[in-house]
Amino acid sequence: MRALRILLIVLVILGGLFVAADRLAVHFAEGEVADRLRTTEGLSTTPEVSINGFPFLTQVAGGTLDDVEVGIQDYEAAAADGEQVRIDDLRANMKGVDFSGDFSSATAASATGTATIAYGELLKAAKSEPTEVAPGITAHVVSLSDGGNGKIKVGLEVEAPVIGTRQLSVLSTVSVKGDTVEVRTDSLPDLAGLDLAEGSLREITDFQQAIDDLPGGVKLDKVEAAQNGVEISVKGSNVQLAG
């Protein structure tokens, strides 16, 4: 019995040492991947990296990590005409991550995630300066906000001799087409006394924001209006975390 107790104590101690070594190793690896990702993507801050699954050391021995989570705050994505659009919170979950021994390169078989663009940031893509939509009549977008039920509320200011200056709002649908977020008004406002062609007003109410060069090559998938901005789903395959 004494020998059995000693054996159990030894096993517990060895198990504890293995767990401690495993956690130290995963902490080191997370830091290495985060530093490589920051360098690869030219990030201003170091991203959050979490390597999930236990034990970590057996995953290392196999050369593939089961599940890696990455979080990037205030990511500046490329937009149209050399401009940039700020993504407040980009998070991705990577599956089947193959890596080199020194973590100098790492590629995920698949990735899914979410990103958020604040309404104030998306507003930059709209025509926020008064634009003539008919002789003597100007209009421009003054605000974007949550319209409920997945819609964007677009605030407009229209100025015309007949009606003076009027504040209006319309509900718009947001969608993804390729690498672009598109905002399109469901129905145009009724401006009594003004004869405006639908196309002229839609040049103001409808707009789009291109989003290129997301980290690792992930692509836009879906988008929906939310309380503080548009929430975007992203996905990709053969996503490069570092290299």
Short mmCIF file of C-alpha atoms in Angstrom, two decimals, residues 4 33-34 36 68 72 74 81 96 104 107 110 116 124 129 133 135 145 152 170-171 175 178 185 191 206 213 216:
data_model
loop_
_atom_site.label_atom_id
_atom_site.label_comp_id
_atom_site.label_asym_id
_atom_site.label_seq_id
_atom_site.Cartn_x
_atom_site.Cartn_y
_atom_site.Cartn_z
CA LEU A 4 1.12 2.42 -4.26
CA VAL A 33 2.33 34.06 -33.17
CA ALA A 34 1.06 37.46 -31.99
CA ARG A 36 4.64 37.50 -36.15
CA VAL A 68 -6.55 29.37 -32.60
CA ILE A 72 -7.35 42.72 -33.46
CA ASP A 74 -8.66 49.22 -34.49
CA ASP A 81 -9.00 55.46 -53.69
CA GLY A 96 -6.38 23.31 -38.42
CA SER A 104 7.77 31.95 -38.53
CA THR A 107 -1.57 28.81 -42.09
CA SER A 110 -10.32 27.54 -42.41
CA THR A 116 -17.50 45.81 -36.51
CA LYS A 124 -17.23 58.67 -44.48
CA GLU A 129 -21.39 67.52 -48.29
CA VAL A 133 -29.77 66.73 -57.04
CA PRO A 135 -31.61 72.84 -60.07
CA SER A 145 -27.70 54.91 -36.90
CA ILE A 152 -29.69 51.33 -41.09
CA VAL A 170 -34.95 56.68 -44.52
CA LEU A 171 -34.44 53.02 -43.71
CA SER A 175 -25.48 43.93 -47.77
CA GLY A 178 -17.68 40.84 -53.05
CA THR A 185 -32.50 52.76 -49.31
CA LEU A 191 -40.81 65.40 -50.90
CA ASP A 206 -27.24 54.84 -51.64
CA ASP A 213 -6.75 43.41 -47.61
CA GLY A 216 -4.63 36.65 -43.60
#
